[in-house]
mmCIF file of C-alpha atoms in Angstrom:
data_model
loop_
_atom_site.group_PDB
_atom_site.id
_atom_site.type_symbol
_atom_site.label_atom_id
_atom_site.label_comp_id
_atom_site.label_asym_id
_atom_site.label_seq_id
_atom_site.Cartn_x
_atom_site.Cartn_y
_atom_site.Cartn_z
ATOM 1 C CA MET A 1 86.055 86.402 33.466
ATOM 2 C CA ALA A 2 84.556 89.898 33.330
ATOM 3 C CA VAL A 3 81.510 88.806 35.328
ATOM 4 C CA GLY A 4 83.739 87.072 37.872
ATOM 5 C CA SER A 5 85.948 90.124 38.311
ATOM 6 C CA SER A 6 82.998 92.490 38.702
ATOM 7 C CA GLY A 7 81.410 90.057 41.146
ATOM 8 C CA LEU A 8 84.550 89.943 43.264
ATOM 9 C CA LEU A 9 84.745 93.730 43.243
ATOM 10 C CA ARG A 10 81.106 93.951 44.337
ATOM 11 C CA GLN A 11 81.569 91.405 47.113
ATOM 12 C CA THR A 12 84.634 93.234 48.383
ATOM 13 C CA ALA A 13 82.844 96.605 48.301
ATOM 14 C CA VAL A 14 79.946 95.185 50.315
ATOM 15 C CA THR A 15 82.354 93.812 52.908
ATOM 16 C CA ILE A 16 84.277 97.083 53.264
ATOM 17 C CA SER A 17 80.979 98.965 53.539
ATOM 18 C CA LEU A 18 79.849 96.609 56.302
ATOM 19 C CA VAL A 19 83.015 97.323 58.281
ATOM 20 C CA ILE A 20 82.465 101.073 57.890
ATOM 21 C CA CYS A 21 78.833 100.647 58.911
ATOM 22 C CA ILE A 22 79.699 98.652 62.039
ATOM 23 C CA VAL A 23 82.411 101.096 63.073
ATOM 24 C CA GLY A 24 79.914 103.906 62.535
ATOM 25 C CA SER A 25 77.345 102.158 64.716
ATOM 26 C CA MET A 26 79.952 101.675 67.452
ATOM 27 C CA ILE A 27 80.695 105.382 67.294
ATOM 28 C CA GLY A 28 76.952 106.004 67.495
ATOM 29 C CA VAL A 29 76.604 104.171 70.793
ATOM 30 C CA GLY A 30 79.713 105.779 72.262
ATOM 31 C CA VAL A 31 82.052 102.773 72.191
ATOM 32 C CA PHE A 32 84.996 104.973 71.255
ATOM 33 C CA GLY A 33 84.139 107.671 73.748
ATOM 34 C CA GLY A 34 81.952 109.740 71.459
ATOM 35 C CA THR A 35 78.525 111.095 72.288
ATOM 36 C CA PRO A 36 75.714 108.538 71.872
ATOM 37 C CA ILE A 37 73.165 109.465 69.216
ATOM 38 C CA ALA A 38 70.418 110.117 71.786
ATOM 39 C CA GLN A 39 72.597 112.754 73.430
ATOM 40 C CA ALA A 40 74.187 114.216 70.305
ATOM 41 C CA ALA A 41 73.060 117.493 68.736
ATOM 42 C CA GLY A 42 71.723 118.692 72.063
ATOM 43 C CA GLY A 43 69.504 115.632 72.476
ATOM 44 C CA ALA A 44 67.520 116.489 69.328
ATOM 45 C CA LEU A 45 67.004 112.797 68.568
ATOM 46 C CA ALA A 46 66.251 111.659 72.096
ATOM 47 C CA ALA A 47 63.142 109.592 72.768
ATOM 48 C CA ASP A 48 61.392 112.565 74.350
ATOM 49 C CA SER A 49 62.449 115.199 71.822
ATOM 50 C CA THR A 50 59.384 115.326 69.542
ATOM 51 C CA LEU A 51 55.939 113.794 69.147
ATOM 52 C CA LEU A 52 57.283 111.470 66.445
ATOM 53 C CA ALA A 53 60.212 110.124 68.445
ATOM 54 C CA PRO A 54 59.877 106.390 69.241
ATOM 55 C CA ALA A 55 60.536 105.248 72.808
ATOM 56 C CA THR A 56 64.102 104.136 73.522
ATOM 57 C CA PRO A 57 63.549 100.332 73.216
ATOM 58 C CA ALA A 58 62.528 100.834 69.578
ATOM 59 C CA PHE A 59 66.155 101.401 68.608
ATOM 60 C CA SER A 60 67.083 97.840 69.568
ATOM 61 C CA ILE A 61 65.900 96.888 66.085
ATOM 62 C CA TRP A 62 69.249 98.183 64.811
ATOM 63 C CA SER A 63 70.915 95.140 66.394
ATOM 64 C CA VAL A 64 68.728 92.872 64.276
ATOM 65 C CA VAL A 65 69.346 94.938 61.148
ATOM 66 C CA TYR A 66 73.118 94.901 61.668
ATOM 67 C CA ALA A 67 73.071 91.150 62.306
ATOM 68 C CA GLY A 68 71.118 90.755 59.074
ATOM 69 C CA LEU A 69 73.629 92.890 57.168
ATOM 70 C CA VAL A 70 76.452 90.702 58.480
ATOM 71 C CA ALA A 71 74.542 87.605 57.345
ATOM 72 C CA TYR A 72 73.868 89.239 53.962
ATOM 73 C CA THR A 73 77.563 90.025 53.536
ATOM 74 C CA VAL A 74 78.532 86.426 54.289
ATOM 75 C CA TRP A 75 75.764 85.139 52.007
ATOM 76 C CA GLN A 76 76.858 87.210 49.035
ATOM 77 C CA TRP A 77 80.361 85.703 49.332
ATOM 78 C CA LEU A 78 79.057 82.226 48.531
ATOM 79 C CA PRO A 79 80.439 81.065 45.161
ATOM 80 C CA SER A 80 76.907 80.656 43.837
ATOM 81 C CA GLN A 81 76.149 84.314 44.527
ATOM 82 C CA ARG A 82 79.103 85.931 42.766
ATOM 83 C CA ALA A 83 77.397 85.908 39.356
ATOM 84 C CA ASN A 84 73.835 85.642 40.662
ATOM 85 C CA SER A 85 71.671 88.192 38.855
ATOM 86 C CA ARG A 86 69.745 89.066 42.021
ATOM 87 C CA GLN A 87 72.899 89.842 43.974
ATOM 88 C CA ARG A 88 74.413 91.691 41.034
ATOM 89 C CA SER A 89 71.404 94.023 41.090
ATOM 90 C CA LEU A 90 71.496 94.495 44.873
ATOM 91 C CA GLY A 91 75.115 94.415 46.016
ATOM 92 C CA TRP A 92 76.175 97.949 45.157
ATOM 93 C CA ILE A 93 72.914 99.365 46.473
ATOM 94 C CA VAL A 94 73.302 97.599 49.811
ATOM 95 C CA ALA A 95 76.915 98.751 50.015
ATOM 96 C CA SER A 96 75.799 102.339 49.418
ATOM 97 C CA SER A 97 73.146 102.050 52.125
ATOM 98 C CA MET A 98 75.721 100.970 54.696
ATOM 99 C CA ILE A 99 78.011 103.893 53.830
ATOM 100 C CA LEU A 100 75.042 106.267 54.146
ATOM 101 C CA ASN A 101 74.183 104.689 57.487
ATOM 102 C CA ALA A 102 77.622 105.541 58.850
ATOM 103 C CA ALA A 103 77.467 109.017 57.292
ATOM 104 C CA TRP A 104 74.154 109.658 59.048
ATOM 105 C CA ILE A 105 75.614 108.781 62.431
ATOM 106 C CA LEU A 106 78.614 111.043 61.908
ATOM 107 C CA SER A 107 76.470 113.951 60.712
ATOM 108 C CA VAL A 108 74.254 113.723 63.801
ATOM 109 C CA GLN A 109 77.229 113.554 66.125
ATOM 110 C CA ALA A 110 78.669 116.613 64.421
ATOM 111 C CA GLY A 111 75.406 118.416 65.172
ATOM 112 C CA TRP A 112 74.561 118.815 61.478
ATOM 113 C CA LEU A 113 70.885 117.977 61.766
ATOM 114 C CA PHE A 114 69.802 119.225 58.361
ATOM 115 C CA VAL A 115 72.697 117.389 56.756
ATOM 116 C CA SER A 116 71.533 114.282 58.618
ATOM 117 C CA VAL A 117 68.074 114.757 57.097
ATOM 118 C CA LEU A 118 69.555 114.821 53.603
ATOM 119 C CA VAL A 119 71.618 111.728 54.382
ATOM 120 C CA ILE A 120 68.720 109.728 55.803
ATOM 121 C CA LEU A 121 66.541 110.714 52.843
ATOM 122 C CA ALA A 122 69.285 109.418 50.553
ATOM 123 C CA LEU A 123 69.402 106.241 52.646
ATOM 124 C CA LEU A 124 65.636 105.866 52.345
ATOM 125 C CA ALA A 125 65.786 106.346 48.565
ATOM 126 C CA THR A 126 68.571 103.762 48.335
ATOM 127 C CA LEU A 127 66.583 101.205 50.319
ATOM 128 C CA VAL A 128 63.451 101.857 48.248
ATOM 129 C CA LEU A 129 65.530 101.175 45.132
ATOM 130 C CA ALA A 130 66.742 97.922 46.690
ATOM 131 C CA PHE A 131 63.131 97.046 47.535
ATOM 132 C CA LEU A 132 62.054 97.626 43.941
ATOM 133 C CA ARG A 133 64.917 95.449 42.736
ATOM 134 C CA TYR A 134 64.382 92.446 45.003
ATOM 135 C CA SER A 135 60.608 92.650 44.653
ATOM 136 C CA GLN A 136 60.977 91.840 40.957
ATOM 137 C CA SER A 137 61.974 88.266 41.737
ATOM 138 C CA ARG A 138 61.539 85.615 44.378
ATOM 139 C CA ALA A 139 64.260 84.339 46.659
ATOM 140 C CA ALA A 140 65.525 80.936 45.551
ATOM 141 C CA SER A 141 65.434 79.523 49.100
ATOM 142 C CA TRP A 142 64.137 80.248 52.577
ATOM 143 C CA VAL A 143 67.634 81.156 53.679
ATOM 144 C CA GLU A 144 67.883 83.802 50.983
ATOM 145 C CA ALA A 145 64.373 85.019 51.787
ATOM 146 C CA VAL A 146 65.403 85.673 55.391
ATOM 147 C CA VAL A 147 68.964 86.887 54.866
ATOM 148 C CA VAL A 148 68.325 89.098 51.834
ATOM 149 C CA ASP A 149 64.641 90.015 51.632
ATOM 150 C CA GLY A 150 64.072 89.921 55.375
ATOM 151 C CA THR A 151 67.113 92.015 56.252
ATOM 152 C CA LEU A 152 66.457 94.642 53.598
ATOM 153 C CA GLY A 153 62.776 94.713 54.525
ATOM 154 C CA LEU A 154 63.551 95.439 58.175
ATOM 155 C CA TYR A 155 66.108 98.028 57.124
ATOM 156 C CA LEU A 156 63.643 99.885 54.890
ATOM 157 C CA GLY A 157 60.734 99.591 57.318
ATOM 158 C CA TRP A 158 62.625 101.041 60.256
ATOM 159 C CA THR A 159 64.209 103.782 58.139
ATOM 160 C CA SER A 160 60.742 104.793 56.917
ATOM 161 C CA VAL A 161 59.801 105.616 60.511
ATOM 162 C CA ALA A 162 63.210 107.001 61.507
ATOM 163 C CA VAL A 163 63.194 109.536 58.687
ATOM 164 C CA CYS A 164 60.017 111.117 60.107
ATOM 165 C CA ALA A 165 61.553 111.383 63.576
ATOM 166 C CA ASN A 166 64.737 112.839 62.095
ATOM 167 C CA ILE A 167 62.914 115.518 60.106
ATOM 168 C CA ALA A 168 60.766 116.422 63.106
ATOM 169 C CA ALA A 169 63.880 116.769 65.281
ATOM 170 C CA ALA A 170 65.647 118.970 62.726
ATOM 171 C CA LEU A 171 62.622 121.235 62.352
ATOM 172 C CA LYS A 172 62.227 121.598 66.108
ATOM 173 C CA ALA A 173 65.909 122.411 66.513
ATOM 174 C CA ALA A 174 65.557 125.069 63.816
ATOM 175 C CA GLY A 175 62.674 126.676 65.715
ATOM 176 C CA PHE A 176 59.919 125.654 63.292
ATOM 177 C CA SER A 177 56.572 126.648 64.816
ATOM 178 C CA GLY A 178 54.281 124.695 62.504
ATOM 179 C CA PHE A 179 52.762 127.826 60.929
ATOM 180 C CA GLY A 180 50.503 128.122 63.957
ATOM 181 C CA VAL A 181 49.044 124.624 63.485
ATOM 182 C CA ARG A 182 48.886 122.459 66.622
ATOM 183 C CA PRO A 183 51.753 119.936 66.864
ATOM 184 C CA GLU A 184 49.279 117.032 67.167
ATOM 185 C CA ILE A 185 47.780 117.868 63.797
ATOM 186 C CA TRP A 186 51.214 117.714 62.198
ATOM 187 C CA SER A 187 52.111 114.452 63.930
ATOM 188 C CA VAL A 188 48.824 112.757 63.050
ATOM 189 C CA GLY A 189 49.138 113.979 59.458
ATOM 190 C CA VAL A 190 52.638 112.512 59.176
ATOM 191 C CA LEU A 191 51.462 109.201 60.627
ATOM 192 C CA VAL A 192 48.646 109.058 58.072
ATOM 193 C CA VAL A 193 51.282 109.416 55.360
ATOM 194 C CA VAL A 194 53.429 106.690 56.944
ATOM 195 C CA ALA A 195 50.405 104.375 57.043
ATOM 196 C CA ALA A 196 49.634 105.093 53.381
ATOM 197 C CA VAL A 197 53.235 104.440 52.374
ATOM 198 C CA GLY A 198 53.321 101.235 54.428
ATOM 199 C CA ILE A 199 50.152 99.971 52.766
ATOM 200 C CA ALA A 200 51.497 100.864 49.321
ATOM 201 C CA LEU A 201 54.725 98.988 50.050
ATOM 202 C CA ALA A 202 52.726 95.993 51.261
ATOM 203 C CA ILE A 203 50.836 95.905 47.985
ATOM 204 C CA LYS A 204 53.913 96.480 45.832
ATOM 205 C CA GLY A 205 55.923 93.902 47.766
ATOM 206 C CA HIS A 206 53.152 91.288 47.746
ATOM 207 C CA GLY A 207 52.813 91.362 51.529
ATOM 208 C CA ARG A 208 56.401 91.230 52.739
ATOM 209 C CA LEU A 209 56.139 90.749 56.483
ATOM 210 C CA ALA A 210 59.594 91.940 57.557
ATOM 211 C CA LEU A 211 59.018 95.342 55.991
ATOM 212 C CA ALA A 212 55.565 95.751 57.536
ATOM 213 C CA ALA A 213 56.756 94.450 60.903
ATOM 214 C CA ALA A 214 59.573 97.001 61.076
ATOM 215 C CA ILE A 215 57.228 99.880 60.253
ATOM 216 C CA ALA A 216 54.716 98.615 62.812
ATOM 217 C CA TRP A 217 57.512 98.226 65.369
ATOM 218 C CA GLY A 218 58.550 101.853 65.029
ATOM 219 C CA LEU A 219 54.959 103.086 65.106
ATOM 220 C CA ALA A 220 54.127 100.970 68.155
ATOM 221 C CA TRP A 221 57.013 102.511 70.069
ATOM 222 C CA ILE A 222 55.812 105.977 69.094
ATOM 223 C CA THR A 223 52.537 104.966 70.723
ATOM 224 C CA VAL A 224 54.394 103.893 73.868
ATOM 225 C CA GLY A 225 56.503 107.035 73.906
ATOM 226 C CA ARG A 226 53.577 109.408 73.584
ATOM 227 C CA SER A 227 51.578 107.480 76.169
ATOM 228 C CA ALA A 228 54.227 107.011 78.855
ATOM 229 C CA ASP A 229 56.802 109.720 78.270
ATOM 230 C CA SER A 230 56.882 113.425 77.565
ATOM 231 C CA PRO A 231 55.771 115.012 75.400
ATOM 232 C CA GLU A 232 52.564 113.065 75.952
ATOM 233 C CA SER A 233 49.990 113.172 73.177
ATOM 234 C CA PHE A 234 46.925 110.950 73.125
ATOM 235 C CA PRO A 235 46.008 111.762 69.481
ATOM 236 C CA THR A 236 49.536 110.915 68.334
ATOM 237 C CA ALA A 237 49.605 107.690 70.332
ATOM 238 C CA VAL A 238 46.279 106.544 68.891
ATOM 239 C CA ALA A 239 47.213 107.530 65.337
ATOM 240 C CA ALA A 240 50.503 105.619 65.577
ATOM 241 C CA ALA A 241 48.743 102.519 66.917
ATOM 242 C CA VAL A 242 46.110 102.619 64.187
ATOM 243 C CA ALA A 243 48.793 103.157 61.537
ATOM 244 C CA ALA A 244 50.747 100.149 62.829
ATOM 245 C CA ALA A 245 47.644 97.961 62.711
ATOM 246 C CA LEU A 246 46.782 99.108 59.194
ATOM 247 C CA VAL A 247 50.252 98.435 57.818
ATOM 248 C CA LEU A 248 50.456 94.981 59.390
ATOM 249 C CA GLY A 249 46.902 94.168 58.367
ATOM 250 C CA ALA A 250 47.563 95.210 54.780
ATOM 251 C CA ALA A 251 50.682 93.043 54.551
ATOM 252 C CA ILE A 252 48.943 89.997 56.017
ATOM 253 C CA THR A 253 45.906 90.471 53.765
ATOM 254 C CA VAL A 254 47.968 90.887 50.602
ATOM 255 C CA ARG A 255 50.200 87.951 51.504
ATOM 256 C CA THR A 256 47.219 85.704 52.209
ATOM 257 C CA ARG A 257 45.498 86.615 48.964
ATOM 258 C CA THR A 258 48.713 86.059 47.012
ATOM 259 C CA ALA A 259 49.223 82.660 48.638
ATOM 260 C CA LEU A 260 45.638 81.630 47.911
ATOM 261 C CA ALA A 261 45.929 82.783 44.316
ATOM 262 C CA GLY A 262 49.179 80.852 43.943
ATOM 263 C CA GLY A 263 47.617 77.738 45.455
ATOM 264 C CA SER A 264 44.615 77.865 43.166
ATOM 265 C CA ALA A 265 46.955 78.265 40.206
ATOM 266 C CA GLY A 266 48.897 75.175 41.195
ATOM 267 C CA GLY A 267 51.908 76.796 42.875
ATOM 268 C CA GLY A 268 54.749 77.683 40.535
ATOM 269 C CA ALA A 269 56.691 80.887 40.976
ATOM 270 C CA SER A 270 54.219 82.186 43.536
ATOM 271 C CA ALA A 271 55.153 79.329 45.858
ATOM 272 C CA LEU A 272 58.771 80.465 46.166
ATOM 273 C CA PRO A 273 59.920 82.058 49.437
ATOM 274 C CA ARG A 274 59.337 85.698 50.252
ATOM 275 C CA ARG A 275 59.886 87.662 53.448
#
């Protein structure tokens, strides 16, 4: 009875958080007459605001993430998931991430850029925690692998890139001069860190493709932005492209090695779905 009650409470909290998240996203695109994110805070987060800003099409990934969160919310309402240990460990974390998502949008629209940095860092930490939780076990089916692991992987991967763009925008708005160091050196340095983090996540997550694909997606659009839009920066564009290739390559390599090791060991737990 206690487990059932706590499960129902968790499922309800996830659903309410999804509604808040969707309403927040609608506010973010100006559905209710507000200022779209790209134009909010004086255009600090526009595609041409900093060297680390992805080109505009990159943000279409949010549609996929939101669709995945809707699917996750429906999935966790299945009777089999109410007391499922995997969902019990993830539900409240996912709910928190959706609340933080809406809070980030509102903070940007209010022009509170440094508050938005704190919020997106909290969002990133929340999604990393979710990653560590779901990486401890395999999805029981391909549907769960896509709906749960895949959605949360895309969410974390994109946020990992977005947090860099957000910090860069806040620093620029605050008049940060880079201590006299050329902007390209800062941008390339940040992209090296993103590549290292992406590779580490690929290893820790046993080659989860959704996570790597989302990071590579964001990095690829930074390449496009710095090649075809101002501020143009060849070093940044190249560094972003190389970082994307490294992250994807690491995930594919780790996944292949894991699959081969599982096959040579006769399958078992290693043969279960992962995204």
